[in-house]
Amino acid sequence: MKFTLKIMGTASAMPISDRNPSAQVLCAEGRFFLIDCGEGTQQQLRKAGVSFLKIEAVFITHIHGDHMFGLFGLLGSMALYGRTADLYVYGPQALGSVLKFYESFFGEGMGYKLVFTAVKCREPETVHSSKHLTVTAFPLAHKIECYGYRFDGIASERHPVPPSYAYCSDTEPMPRLAGWLSGVDTLYHEATYPAELADKAACHHHSTTLDAARCALDAGVRRLLIGHYSSRVKDFDAFVQECRQIFPDTVAARDGDVFEI
């Protein structure tokens, strides 16, 4: 077994010409999971060759626009493409009201069912499981209720050491977070600001490059991907170099990147 991660967007609140807001697709054994769904995600999915009909579940971290404004368009396109399979959606309780609004105004003729599960936890909690993997949600520290997600493959005779991936965006540093991410093969952690803007990061409940690197080091992960860059970020190499002072195996994710896990 292997995971294939496709990066749809790495921007923060403001989309810019070469960066879309947050969204990723994780493929495991031919099953597709969408993580966050910022504006423009469906166009990015088309560019990446990901079928709207093959997405099994959507995991939304929190109800900020740069993480879920693309959801309405995607749901509508799924209906136009004739989707019939249930779509499983996970996220904070408030997302349920958003989905009900969508269905009340735009749900006529939908050939598939939205199956929403509200995430509410103070410790890691399994929210989705299948034959090949489990998905665990865990709380993050942001302005509003926010959750990260960890994807763990299930060991078998054929795959005795399954892959694992964790997604952390958005959050300020959390002492407990590293323990919940322990041993993950690849960690995506927001690094909205460089170290010199630590005060700004704290004010907005975000992380810096060094915060992300310390978390990766403390968790003992194999590889760190950073993203959710501030719109003022132009020099990705500088971000990577700051992280590598603490955690050498750091990569700056960019829109369109593909990573094998």
Short mmCIF file of C-alpha atoms in Angstrom, two decimals:
data_model
loop_
_atom_site.label_atom_id
_atom_site.label_comp_id
_atom_site.label_asym_id
_atom_site.label_seq_id
_atom_site.Cartn_x
_atom_site.Cartn_y
_atom_site.Cartn_z
CA MET A 1 0.00 0.00 0.00
CA LYS A 2 1.02 3.57 -0.62
CA PHE A 3 -0.63 6.95 -0.28
CA THR A 4 -0.45 9.50 -3.07
CA LEU A 5 -0.95 13.09 -1.97
CA LYS A 6 -1.92 15.77 -4.50
CA ILE A 7 -1.67 19.41 -3.47
CA MET A 8 -4.55 21.52 -4.81
CA GLY A 9 -3.84 24.75 -2.93
CA THR A 10 -1.25 26.24 -0.57
CA ALA A 11 -2.44 29.83 -0.09
CA SER A 12 -3.89 31.23 3.12
CA ALA A 13 -6.77 33.70 3.26
CA MET A 14 -5.98 35.51 0.00
CA PRO A 15 -5.75 33.51 -3.25
CA ILE A 16 -3.08 34.83 -5.62
CA SER A 17 -2.20 34.14 -9.23
CA ASP A 18 -0.10 31.03 -8.64
CA ARG A 19 -1.64 29.74 -5.41
CA ASN A 20 -5.15 28.53 -4.62
CA PRO A 21 -6.59 28.32 -1.10
CA SER A 22 -6.24 25.16 0.95
CA ALA A 23 -7.17 21.79 -0.55
CA GLN A 24 -5.51 18.41 -0.92
CA VAL A 25 -6.44 14.98 -2.24
CA LEU A 26 -5.14 11.79 -0.64
CA CYS A 27 -5.42 8.59 -2.69
CA ALA A 28 -5.24 5.23 -0.89
CA GLU A 29 -5.73 2.01 -2.84
CA GLY A 30 -7.77 3.81 -5.49
CA ARG A 31 -9.96 5.63 -2.97
CA PHE A 32 -9.91 9.42 -2.93
CA PHE A 33 -10.26 11.68 0.11
CA LEU A 34 -10.52 15.46 -0.19
CA ILE A 35 -9.03 17.48 2.68
CA ASP A 36 -10.38 21.03 2.81
CA CYS A 37 -11.99 22.65 -0.20
CA GLY A 38 -10.98 26.25 -0.76
CA GLU A 39 -12.28 28.36 -3.63
CA GLY A 40 -11.33 26.96 -7.05
CA THR A 41 -10.80 23.39 -5.85
CA GLN A 42 -12.90 21.80 -8.57
CA GLN A 43 -10.76 23.43 -11.27
CA GLN A 44 -7.65 22.15 -9.51
CA LEU A 45 -9.15 18.67 -9.34
CA ARG A 46 -9.70 18.71 -13.09
CA LYS A 47 -6.10 19.80 -13.71
CA ALA A 48 -4.89 16.97 -11.46
CA GLY A 49 -7.04 14.38 -13.23
CA VAL A 50 -9.09 13.53 -10.14
CA SER A 51 -12.63 12.39 -10.92
CA PHE A 52 -15.35 14.16 -8.95
CA LEU A 53 -17.22 10.87 -8.83
CA LYS A 54 -14.39 8.97 -7.15
CA ILE A 55 -14.10 11.22 -4.10
CA GLU A 56 -15.38 9.10 -1.24
CA ALA A 57 -15.20 11.59 1.63
CA VAL A 58 -14.47 15.24 2.36
CA PHE A 59 -12.74 16.40 5.54
CA ILE A 60 -13.14 20.08 6.43
CA THR A 61 -10.92 21.51 9.16
CA HIS A 62 -12.90 24.64 10.03
CA ILE A 63 -15.45 27.14 8.79
CA HIS A 64 -13.16 29.77 7.31
CA GLY A 65 -13.71 30.60 3.66
CA ASP A 66 -10.25 29.70 2.44
CA HIS A 67 -10.90 26.15 3.60
CA MET A 68 -14.47 25.58 2.37
CA PHE A 69 -15.68 28.20 -0.14
CA GLY A 70 -15.11 25.71 -2.98
CA LEU A 71 -17.49 23.15 -1.53
CA PHE A 72 -20.73 24.45 -3.08
CA GLY A 73 -19.33 24.42 -6.60
CA LEU A 74 -17.92 20.94 -6.16
CA LEU A 75 -21.20 19.55 -4.80
CA GLY A 76 -23.06 21.05 -7.75
CA SER A 77 -20.63 19.61 -10.28
CA MET A 78 -20.91 16.18 -8.68
CA ALA A 79 -24.66 16.33 -9.30
CA LEU A 80 -24.18 17.47 -12.91
CA TYR A 81 -21.81 14.56 -13.50
CA GLY A 82 -24.53 12.17 -12.31
CA ARG A 83 -23.05 11.10 -9.01
CA THR A 84 -25.19 8.51 -7.20
CA ALA A 85 -22.85 7.27 -4.45
CA ASP A 86 -23.21 8.78 -0.99
CA LEU A 87 -20.68 11.51 -0.20
CA TYR A 88 -19.36 11.44 3.35
CA VAL A 89 -18.51 14.85 4.80
CA TYR A 90 -16.74 15.47 8.11
CA GLY A 91 -16.17 18.75 9.89
CA PRO A 92 -17.21 20.97 12.81
CA GLN A 93 -20.88 21.03 13.81
CA ALA A 94 -21.39 24.40 12.10
CA LEU A 95 -20.67 22.77 8.74
CA GLY A 96 -23.92 20.83 9.10
CA SER A 97 -25.90 24.06 8.89
CA VAL A 98 -23.96 25.11 5.81
CA LEU A 99 -24.76 21.82 4.08
CA LYS A 100 -28.45 22.10 5.00
CA PHE A 101 -28.50 25.59 3.46
CA TYR A 102 -26.95 24.20 0.28
CA GLU A 103 -29.46 21.38 0.04
CA SER A 104 -32.43 23.68 0.70
CA PHE A 105 -31.51 26.06 -2.14
CA PHE A 106 -29.53 23.91 -4.57
CA GLY A 107 -30.30 20.30 -3.68
CA GLU A 108 -33.19 19.70 -6.07
CA GLY A 109 -32.30 16.91 -8.45
CA MET A 110 -29.25 15.75 -6.53
CA GLY A 111 -28.82 12.08 -7.28
CA TYR A 112 -26.64 11.40 -4.27
CA LYS A 113 -26.89 11.78 -0.51
CA LEU A 114 -24.74 13.99 1.69
CA VAL A 115 -23.85 12.06 4.83
CA PHE A 116 -22.53 14.55 7.36
CA THR A 117 -20.69 13.61 10.55
CA ALA A 118 -20.00 16.38 13.04
CA VAL A 119 -16.50 16.29 14.52
CA LYS A 120 -16.38 17.18 18.21
CA CYS A 121 -13.42 16.03 20.26
CA ARG A 122 -10.81 17.20 22.74
CA GLU A 123 -8.57 14.20 22.14
CA PRO A 124 -7.88 12.20 18.96
CA GLU A 125 -10.97 10.30 17.84
CA THR A 126 -11.56 7.94 14.90
CA VAL A 127 -14.15 9.45 12.57
CA HIS A 128 -13.86 7.29 9.45
CA SER A 129 -12.66 3.76 8.80
CA SER A 130 -12.57 1.28 5.96
CA LYS A 131 -10.79 -1.90 4.97
CA HIS A 132 -7.62 -0.03 4.11
CA LEU A 133 -7.33 2.92 6.49
CA THR A 134 -8.61 4.82 9.50
CA VAL A 135 -9.00 8.58 9.81
CA THR A 136 -8.54 10.23 13.19
CA ALA A 137 -9.59 13.79 13.98
CA PHE A 138 -7.87 15.88 16.63
CA PRO A 139 -8.38 19.46 17.87
CA LEU A 140 -6.20 22.34 16.75
CA ALA A 141 -5.78 25.77 18.36
CA HIS A 142 -7.18 28.44 16.06
CA LYS A 143 -9.56 31.41 16.23
CA ILE A 144 -12.56 29.11 15.88
CA GLU A 145 -13.26 25.40 16.31
CA CYS A 146 -10.75 23.61 14.12
CA TYR A 147 -9.56 20.03 13.60
CA GLY A 148 -6.67 18.24 11.99
CA TYR A 149 -6.84 14.78 10.44
CA ARG A 150 -4.52 11.78 10.55
CA PHE A 151 -4.75 9.00 7.95
CA ASP A 152 -3.29 5.62 8.91
CA GLY A 153 -3.17 2.62 6.62
CA ILE A 154 -4.18 -0.69 8.15
CA ALA A 155 -1.46 -3.33 8.44
CA SER A 156 -1.91 -6.63 6.58
CA GLU A 157 0.25 -9.55 5.48
CA ARG A 158 0.78 -7.80 2.16
CA HIS A 159 1.45 -4.42 3.78
CA PRO A 160 2.96 -5.03 7.24
CA VAL A 161 4.16 -1.41 7.55
CA PRO A 162 1.35 0.79 6.23
CA PRO A 163 1.79 4.50 5.46
CA SER A 164 0.49 7.40 7.51
CA TYR A 165 -0.21 11.06 6.81
CA ALA A 166 -1.37 13.98 8.96
CA TYR A 167 -2.79 17.38 8.02
CA CYS A 168 -2.53 20.35 10.39
CA SER A 169 -3.94 23.64 9.19
CA ASP A 170 -4.65 26.13 10.85
CA THR A 171 -3.16 26.19 14.34
CA GLU A 172 -0.92 28.01 16.74
CA PRO A 173 1.67 25.83 18.53
CA MET A 174 0.14 23.19 20.81
CA PRO A 175 2.17 21.24 23.40
CA ARG A 176 0.04 18.10 22.96
CA LEU A 177 0.02 18.06 19.18
CA ALA A 178 3.35 16.28 18.67
CA GLY A 179 2.17 13.29 20.69
CA TRP A 180 -0.89 12.90 18.49
CA LEU A 181 1.30 13.00 15.38
CA SER A 182 3.93 10.60 16.69
CA GLY A 183 5.67 8.54 14.00
CA VAL A 184 3.70 9.88 11.02
CA ASP A 185 5.48 9.29 7.70
CA THR A 186 4.56 12.69 6.26
CA LEU A 187 3.21 15.69 8.12
CA TYR A 188 1.67 18.73 6.46
CA HIS A 189 1.83 21.62 8.88
CA GLU A 190 0.90 25.21 8.18
CA ALA A 191 3.75 27.71 8.16
CA THR A 192 1.88 30.90 7.39
CA TYR A 193 4.64 33.24 8.54
CA PRO A 194 8.44 33.32 8.69
CA ALA A 195 10.13 33.35 12.09
CA GLU A 196 10.56 37.13 12.08
CA LEU A 197 6.76 37.54 12.09
CA ALA A 198 6.17 35.38 15.16
CA ASP A 199 4.19 38.15 16.84
CA LYS A 200 1.83 38.35 13.87
CA ALA A 201 1.44 34.57 13.84
CA ALA A 202 0.49 34.56 17.53
CA CYS A 203 -1.99 37.40 17.00
CA HIS A 204 -3.79 35.44 14.27
CA HIS A 205 -3.46 32.00 15.91
CA HIS A 206 -1.17 30.65 13.21
CA SER A 207 2.28 29.02 13.11
CA THR A 208 5.65 30.11 11.83
CA THR A 209 8.23 28.05 9.97
CA LEU A 210 10.03 27.27 13.22
CA ASP A 211 6.79 26.26 14.96
CA ALA A 212 6.08 23.73 12.20
CA ALA A 213 9.64 22.39 12.30
CA ARG A 214 9.62 21.97 16.09
CA CYS A 215 6.35 20.07 15.90
CA ALA A 216 7.77 17.73 13.25
CA LEU A 217 10.92 17.15 15.30
CA ASP A 218 9.04 16.48 18.53
CA ALA A 219 6.64 14.11 16.75
CA GLY A 220 9.45 12.13 15.13
CA VAL A 221 7.93 12.31 11.66
CA ARG A 222 9.89 11.33 8.57
CA ARG A 223 9.07 14.29 6.35
CA LEU A 224 7.57 17.74 6.83
CA LEU A 225 5.56 19.56 4.17
CA ILE A 226 4.80 23.21 4.80
CA GLY A 227 2.14 25.41 3.22
CA HIS A 228 -0.73 27.84 3.88
CA TYR A 229 1.63 30.66 3.05
CA SER A 230 0.81 34.29 3.68
CA SER A 231 0.16 36.22 0.45
CA ARG A 232 3.27 38.28 1.17
CA VAL A 233 5.48 35.18 0.85
CA LYS A 234 7.53 35.20 -2.35
CA ASP A 235 10.67 33.30 -1.36
CA PHE A 236 9.81 29.68 -0.60
CA ASP A 237 13.48 28.74 -0.30
CA ALA A 238 13.84 31.06 2.69
CA PHE A 239 10.91 29.33 4.39
CA VAL A 240 12.46 25.92 3.79
CA GLN A 241 15.85 27.02 5.07
CA GLU A 242 14.32 28.29 8.30
CA CYS A 243 12.58 24.95 8.86
CA ARG A 244 15.69 22.96 8.01
CA GLN A 245 17.58 24.62 10.84
CA ILE A 246 15.48 22.39 13.09
CA PHE A 247 14.05 19.68 10.82
CA PRO A 248 16.22 18.91 7.77
CA ASP A 249 13.70 16.86 5.79
CA THR A 250 11.39 19.78 5.01
CA VAL A 251 9.73 20.50 1.66
CA ALA A 252 7.76 23.59 0.66
CA ALA A 253 4.56 22.30 -0.91
CA ARG A 254 3.37 24.08 -4.04
CA ASP A 255 0.11 23.89 -5.96
CA GLY A 256 0.15 20.87 -8.26
CA ASP A 257 2.82 18.94 -6.34
CA VAL A 258 2.43 15.17 -5.96
CA PHE A 259 4.01 13.24 -3.09
CA GLU A 260 4.25 9.49 -2.60
CA ILE A 261 3.97 8.34 1.00
#
